[in-house]
Structure formats: C-alpha cells, structure tokens
Short mmCIF file of C-alpha atoms and ligand atoms in Angstrom, two decimals:
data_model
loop_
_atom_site.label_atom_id
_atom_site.label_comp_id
_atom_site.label_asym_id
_atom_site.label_seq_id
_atom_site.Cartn_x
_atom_site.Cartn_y
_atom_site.Cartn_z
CA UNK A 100 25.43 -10.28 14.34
CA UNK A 101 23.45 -8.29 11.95
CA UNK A 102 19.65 -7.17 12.58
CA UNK A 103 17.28 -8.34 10.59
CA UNK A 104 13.67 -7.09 10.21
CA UNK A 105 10.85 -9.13 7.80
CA UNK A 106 8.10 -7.40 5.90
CA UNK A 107 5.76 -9.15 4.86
CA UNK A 108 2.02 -8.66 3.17
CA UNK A 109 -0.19 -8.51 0.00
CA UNK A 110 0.87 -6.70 -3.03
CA UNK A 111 0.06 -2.74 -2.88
CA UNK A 112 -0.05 -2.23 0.76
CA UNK A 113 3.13 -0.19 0.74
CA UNK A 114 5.82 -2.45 1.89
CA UNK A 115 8.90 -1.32 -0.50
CA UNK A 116 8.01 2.73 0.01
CA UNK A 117 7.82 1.94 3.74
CA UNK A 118 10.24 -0.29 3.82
CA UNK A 119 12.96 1.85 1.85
CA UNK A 120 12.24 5.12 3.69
CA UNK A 121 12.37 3.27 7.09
CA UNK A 122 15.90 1.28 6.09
CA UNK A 123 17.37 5.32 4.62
CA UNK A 124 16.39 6.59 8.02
CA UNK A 125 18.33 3.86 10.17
CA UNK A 126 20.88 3.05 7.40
CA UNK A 127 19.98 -0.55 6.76
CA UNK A 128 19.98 -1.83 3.71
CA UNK A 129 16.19 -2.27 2.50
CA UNK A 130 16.04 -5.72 0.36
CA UNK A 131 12.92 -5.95 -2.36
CA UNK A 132 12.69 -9.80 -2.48
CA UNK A 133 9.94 -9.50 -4.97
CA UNK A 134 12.52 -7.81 -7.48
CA UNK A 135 14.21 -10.81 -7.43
CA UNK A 136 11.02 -13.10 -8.61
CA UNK A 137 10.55 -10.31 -11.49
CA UNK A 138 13.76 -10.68 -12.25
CA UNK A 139 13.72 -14.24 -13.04
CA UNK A 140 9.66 -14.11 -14.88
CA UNK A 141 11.41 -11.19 -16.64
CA UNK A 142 14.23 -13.61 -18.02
CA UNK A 143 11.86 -16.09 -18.86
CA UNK A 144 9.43 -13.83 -20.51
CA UNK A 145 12.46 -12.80 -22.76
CA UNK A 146 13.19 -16.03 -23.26
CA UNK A 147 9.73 -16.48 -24.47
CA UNK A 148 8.86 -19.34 -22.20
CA UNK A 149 5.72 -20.00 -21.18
CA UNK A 150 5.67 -19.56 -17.33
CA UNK A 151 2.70 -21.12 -16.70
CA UNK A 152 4.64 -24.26 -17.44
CA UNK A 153 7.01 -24.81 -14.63
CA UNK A 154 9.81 -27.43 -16.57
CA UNK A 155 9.86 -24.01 -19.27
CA UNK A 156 10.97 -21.87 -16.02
CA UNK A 157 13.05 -24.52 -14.35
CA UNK A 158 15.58 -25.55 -17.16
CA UNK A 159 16.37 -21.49 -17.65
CA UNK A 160 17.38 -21.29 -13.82
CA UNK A 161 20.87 -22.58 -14.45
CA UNK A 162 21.40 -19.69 -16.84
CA UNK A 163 20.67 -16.83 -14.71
CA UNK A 164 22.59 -15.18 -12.07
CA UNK A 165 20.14 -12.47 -10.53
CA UNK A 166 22.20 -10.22 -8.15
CA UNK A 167 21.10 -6.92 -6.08
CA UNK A 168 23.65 -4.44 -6.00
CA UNK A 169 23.25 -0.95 -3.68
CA UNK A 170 24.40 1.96 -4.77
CA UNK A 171 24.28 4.42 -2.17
CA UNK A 172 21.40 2.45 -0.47
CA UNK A 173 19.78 2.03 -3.10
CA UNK A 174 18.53 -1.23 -4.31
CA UNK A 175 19.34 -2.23 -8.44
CA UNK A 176 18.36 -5.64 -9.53
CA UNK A 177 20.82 -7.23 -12.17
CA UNK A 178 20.36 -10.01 -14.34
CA UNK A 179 23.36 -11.73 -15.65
CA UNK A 180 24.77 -8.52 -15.91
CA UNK A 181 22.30 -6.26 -17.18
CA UNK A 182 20.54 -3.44 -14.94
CA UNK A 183 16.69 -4.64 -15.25
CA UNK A 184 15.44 -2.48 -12.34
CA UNK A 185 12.54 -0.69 -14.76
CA UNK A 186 12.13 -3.57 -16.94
CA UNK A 187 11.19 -5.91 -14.26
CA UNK A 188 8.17 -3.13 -13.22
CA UNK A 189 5.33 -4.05 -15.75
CA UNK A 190 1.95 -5.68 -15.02
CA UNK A 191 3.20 -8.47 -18.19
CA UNK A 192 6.33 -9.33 -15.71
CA UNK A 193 4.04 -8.38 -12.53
CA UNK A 194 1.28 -11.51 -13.51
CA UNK A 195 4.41 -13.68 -14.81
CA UNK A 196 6.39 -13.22 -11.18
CA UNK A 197 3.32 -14.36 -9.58
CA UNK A 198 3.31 -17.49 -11.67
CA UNK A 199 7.45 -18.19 -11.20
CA UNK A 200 7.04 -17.37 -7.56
CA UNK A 201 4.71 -20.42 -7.50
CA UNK A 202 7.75 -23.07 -8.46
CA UNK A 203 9.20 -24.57 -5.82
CA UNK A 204 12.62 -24.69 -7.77
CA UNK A 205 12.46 -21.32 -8.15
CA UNK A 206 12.05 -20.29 -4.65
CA UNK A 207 14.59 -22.99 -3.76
CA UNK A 208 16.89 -20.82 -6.41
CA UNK A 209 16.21 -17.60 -4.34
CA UNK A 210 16.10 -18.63 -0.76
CA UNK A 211 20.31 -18.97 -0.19
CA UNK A 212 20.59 -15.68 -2.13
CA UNK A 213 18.25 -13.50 0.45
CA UNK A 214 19.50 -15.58 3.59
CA UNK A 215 23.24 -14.40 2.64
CA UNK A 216 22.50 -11.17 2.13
CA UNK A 217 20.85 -11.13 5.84
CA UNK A 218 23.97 -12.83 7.17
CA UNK A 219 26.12 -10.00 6.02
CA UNK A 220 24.13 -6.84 6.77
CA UNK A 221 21.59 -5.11 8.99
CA UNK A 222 18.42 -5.23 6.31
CA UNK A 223 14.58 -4.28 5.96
CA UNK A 224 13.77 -7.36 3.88
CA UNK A 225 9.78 -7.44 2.08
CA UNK A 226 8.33 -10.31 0.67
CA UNK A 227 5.72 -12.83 1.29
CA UNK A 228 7.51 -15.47 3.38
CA UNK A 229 10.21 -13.39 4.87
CA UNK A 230 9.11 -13.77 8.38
CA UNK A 231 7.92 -17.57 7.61
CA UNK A 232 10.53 -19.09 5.49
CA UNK A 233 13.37 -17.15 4.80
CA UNK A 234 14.04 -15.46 7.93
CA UNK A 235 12.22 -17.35 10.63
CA UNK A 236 14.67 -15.88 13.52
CA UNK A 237 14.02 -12.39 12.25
CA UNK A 238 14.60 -9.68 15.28
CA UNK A 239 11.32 -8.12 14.30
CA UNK A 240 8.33 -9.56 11.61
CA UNK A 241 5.83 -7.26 10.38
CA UNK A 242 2.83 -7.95 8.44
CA UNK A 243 1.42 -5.02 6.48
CA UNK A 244 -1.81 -5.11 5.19
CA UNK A 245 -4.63 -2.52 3.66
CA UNK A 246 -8.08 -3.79 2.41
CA UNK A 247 -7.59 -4.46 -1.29
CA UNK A 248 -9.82 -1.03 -2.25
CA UNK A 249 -6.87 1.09 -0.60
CA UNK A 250 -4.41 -0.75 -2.04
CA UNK A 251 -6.04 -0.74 -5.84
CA UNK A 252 -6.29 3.11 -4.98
CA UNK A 253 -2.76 3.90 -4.35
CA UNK A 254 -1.75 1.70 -7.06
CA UNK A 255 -4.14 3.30 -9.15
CA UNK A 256 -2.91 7.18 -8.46
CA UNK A 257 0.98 6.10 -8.88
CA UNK A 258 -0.20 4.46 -12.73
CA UNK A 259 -2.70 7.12 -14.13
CA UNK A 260 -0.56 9.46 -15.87
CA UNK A 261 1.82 6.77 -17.63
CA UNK A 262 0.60 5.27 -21.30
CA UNK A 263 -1.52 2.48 -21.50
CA UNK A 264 -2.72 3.13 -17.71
CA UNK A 265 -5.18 0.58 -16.64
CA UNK A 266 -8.56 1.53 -15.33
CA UNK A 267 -8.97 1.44 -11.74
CA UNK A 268 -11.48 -1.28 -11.69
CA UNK A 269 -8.42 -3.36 -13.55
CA UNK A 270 -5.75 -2.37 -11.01
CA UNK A 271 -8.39 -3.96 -8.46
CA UNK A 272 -9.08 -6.87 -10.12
CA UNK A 273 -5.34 -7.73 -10.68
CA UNK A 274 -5.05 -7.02 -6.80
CA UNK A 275 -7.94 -9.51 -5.61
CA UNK A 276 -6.29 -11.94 -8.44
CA UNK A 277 -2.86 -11.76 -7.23
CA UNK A 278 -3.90 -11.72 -3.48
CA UNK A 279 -5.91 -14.77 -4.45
CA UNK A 280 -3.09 -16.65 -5.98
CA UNK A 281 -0.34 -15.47 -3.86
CA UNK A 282 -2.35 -16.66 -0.23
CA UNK A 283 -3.52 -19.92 -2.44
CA UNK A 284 -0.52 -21.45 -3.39
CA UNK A 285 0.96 -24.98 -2.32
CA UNK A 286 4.27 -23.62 -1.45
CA UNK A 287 5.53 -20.78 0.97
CA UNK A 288 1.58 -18.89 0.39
CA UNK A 289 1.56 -15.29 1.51
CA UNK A 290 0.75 -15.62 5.59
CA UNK A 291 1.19 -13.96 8.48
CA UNK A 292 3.76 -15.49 10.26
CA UNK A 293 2.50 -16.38 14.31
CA UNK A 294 5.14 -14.06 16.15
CA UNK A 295 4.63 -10.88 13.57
CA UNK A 296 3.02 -7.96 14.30
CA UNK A 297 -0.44 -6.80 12.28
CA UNK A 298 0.41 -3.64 11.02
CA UNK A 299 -3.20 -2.36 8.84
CA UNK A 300 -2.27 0.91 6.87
CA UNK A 301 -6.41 1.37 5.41
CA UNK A 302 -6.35 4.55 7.21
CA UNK A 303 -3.08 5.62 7.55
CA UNK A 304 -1.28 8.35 5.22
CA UNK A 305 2.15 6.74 4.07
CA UNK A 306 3.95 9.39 6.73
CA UNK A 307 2.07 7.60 9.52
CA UNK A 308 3.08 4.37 8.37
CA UNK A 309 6.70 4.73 7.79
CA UNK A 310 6.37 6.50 11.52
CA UNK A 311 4.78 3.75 13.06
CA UNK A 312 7.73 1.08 11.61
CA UNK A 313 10.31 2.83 12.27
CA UNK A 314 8.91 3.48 15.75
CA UNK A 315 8.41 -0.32 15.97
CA UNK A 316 11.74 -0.83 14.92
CA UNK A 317 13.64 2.20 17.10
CA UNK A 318 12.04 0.01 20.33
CA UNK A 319 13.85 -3.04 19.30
CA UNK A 320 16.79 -1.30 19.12
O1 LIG B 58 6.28 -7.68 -4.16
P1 LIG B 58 6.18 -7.87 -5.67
O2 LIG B 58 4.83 -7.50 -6.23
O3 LIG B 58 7.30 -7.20 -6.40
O4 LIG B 58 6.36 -9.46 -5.88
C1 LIG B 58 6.30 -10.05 -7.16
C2 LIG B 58 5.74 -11.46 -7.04
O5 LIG B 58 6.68 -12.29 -6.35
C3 LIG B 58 4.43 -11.56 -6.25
O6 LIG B 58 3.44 -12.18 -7.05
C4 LIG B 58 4.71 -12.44 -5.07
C5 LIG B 58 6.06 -13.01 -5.31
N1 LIG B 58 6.92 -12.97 -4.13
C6 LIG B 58 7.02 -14.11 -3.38
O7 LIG B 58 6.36 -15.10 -3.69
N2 LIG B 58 7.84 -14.15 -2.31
C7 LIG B 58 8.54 -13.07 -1.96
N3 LIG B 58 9.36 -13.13 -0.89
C8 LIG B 58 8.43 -11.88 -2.70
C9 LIG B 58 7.59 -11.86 -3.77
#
C-alpha cells in the first residue's frame, strides 16, 4: 500500500516549496495538482477560448492528454506531448486555472488522473481538495495557511526582478481575489478538510516549515 500525504491551502502559502523539499528528503514523489489545472487553462488559452465560458473549456477536454512525468523526482507537466512546465507559470494562465478549476467537468477530467498516481506511489500531493475530495483516506492531511499579507510578500520577493513584475499591492490583490474565488466556489471550494491538521506558516521562515512537515510526517511513519 502506498502512503499518501494531502496538502492542502490558499495560493502562496508555500505548499509546492514545502511540499517538494519534504517529498526529496523522504523520497516520495511530490505531486503539484495545481500544474495540472494550468495545464488545461493553458491549452485553452492557446486555443483562444474564452474560459470564463465553461461549454468553450469543456468541448477542448477530449483533446488533451495532460500527463506528469518525474525525472529524477522532479515533477514536469506535459500536454499532449509538449513540456509546458514554464509556460503554465504566468499570472494570464494563473487567473485562467482559477476559472477552469471552477468546471465541474474539468475536475471530473482530473480527479482519476491524481487518484492513480496515489495508487501507485508513496506521494506529497498539494491542492485544494486533496484531503477533501481526492484523497479522503489520506495517511496524513495538512492544511497550510499564512495571512494573505505574508503570502503577497513572498510572492512578491520571488517576482520583482523578472520583466513586467507586478507591484506588490497587485500580487495582493490577485491573492485576496483568488482566495476569494477559490473558497467561493460551488464545487470542491478550497477547505480545510475536518481530520487535517492547521499548519499557519505567518511566522515561520520556509526552513521551519519544511521542518515542522516533515517532522509531522517522520511521526506517521
Ligand atoms: O496551486 P496553483 O496556484 O498552481 O493552482 C492553480 C489553480 O488551480 C488555483 O486557482 C486553484 C486550482 N486548484 C484546484 O482547484 N484544485 C487543486 N487540487 C489544485 C489547484
């Protein structure tokens, strides 16, 4: 049987670095569900549909076959072939995931993909409904959280020097937005699932929280 953590929580408060670091250390695979709802915005975006119109998003689904491959623990995300790993990383494809994620086809799309890959090996697996949908028998849940400030501040720091980087008051704003819609929505919403732990990272440097998981995690096993 393989072991199977869930982390879940809001955008920014560190899940994939913690998560990724924690699954190197106890050589798990770490699985970035999210990348997988960028990947398919990012199709449709290409596609030019307009995702704010679920039949646009819907009808494509038949057409793509998103697939995560690890090489040497490392997570890529494919698209019908094509590495889109960096291509799926831009606020355009950031606001359009948030609106895909929303479809209930889409999720319905998604949800056989991450439970197989959970069959077959021991993974760290982030998302929003990890612990609530996907993997409800999950040997440990976690729910990460940071108030949105920390989060818009990290986010912030890792954007600055690129082009085009937006102003910290717009990192923020995109936070509360996406927070907003993410908790809000009619199907699978961002929650904390009743048997996770409440893991708050406000005040902790991102060495104390990947110590703290993996602690959490090293007990369990
Ligand atoms: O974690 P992320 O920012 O890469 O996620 C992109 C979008 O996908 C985000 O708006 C929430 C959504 N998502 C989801 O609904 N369910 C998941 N398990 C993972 C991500």
């Amino acid at each position: 049987m393989s072991i199977n953590i869930a982390i879940d929580g809001p955008a920014g408060a560190g899940k994939s670095t913690i998560a990724r670091k924690a699954a190197a250390e106890l050589g798990f695979i770490y699985v970035d569900t999210g990348a997988l709802y960028r990947s398919v915005a990012y199709y449709s975006v290409s596609k030019g549909a307009d995702v704010s119109v679920p039949e646009n998003v819907e009808k494509l689904l038949p057409g793509i076959t998103p697939e995560l491959r690890f090489i040497e623990g490392v997570q890529h995300v494919f698209v019908n072939g094509e590495d889109v790993s960096d291509k799926i990383r831009t606020p355009q494809v950031s606001m359009a995931a948030s609106k895909v994620s929303a479809i209930p086809a889409v999720r319905a799309f998604l949800f056989e993909l991450q439970q197989k890959i959970a069959r077959e090996n021991n993974v760290i697996m982030d998302g929003r409904d990890i612990g609530t949908v996907v993997l409800p028998n999950a040997d440990l849940k976690i729910f990460l959280t940071a108030s949105p400030e920390a989060r818009a501040d990290r986010r912030f720091k890792e954007l600055k020097d690129k082009p085009d980087a937006p102003s910290y008051e717009e990192v923020l704003a995109d936070i509360i937005k996406r927070d907003h819609d993410d908790s809000t929505r009619a199907i699978a919403p961002l929650k904390q699932a009743e048997d996770a732990v409440l893991c708050d990272t406000t005040s902790l440097s991102l060495e104390e929280s990947v110590d703290k998981i993996i602690g959490m995690i090293k007990k369990l096993l």
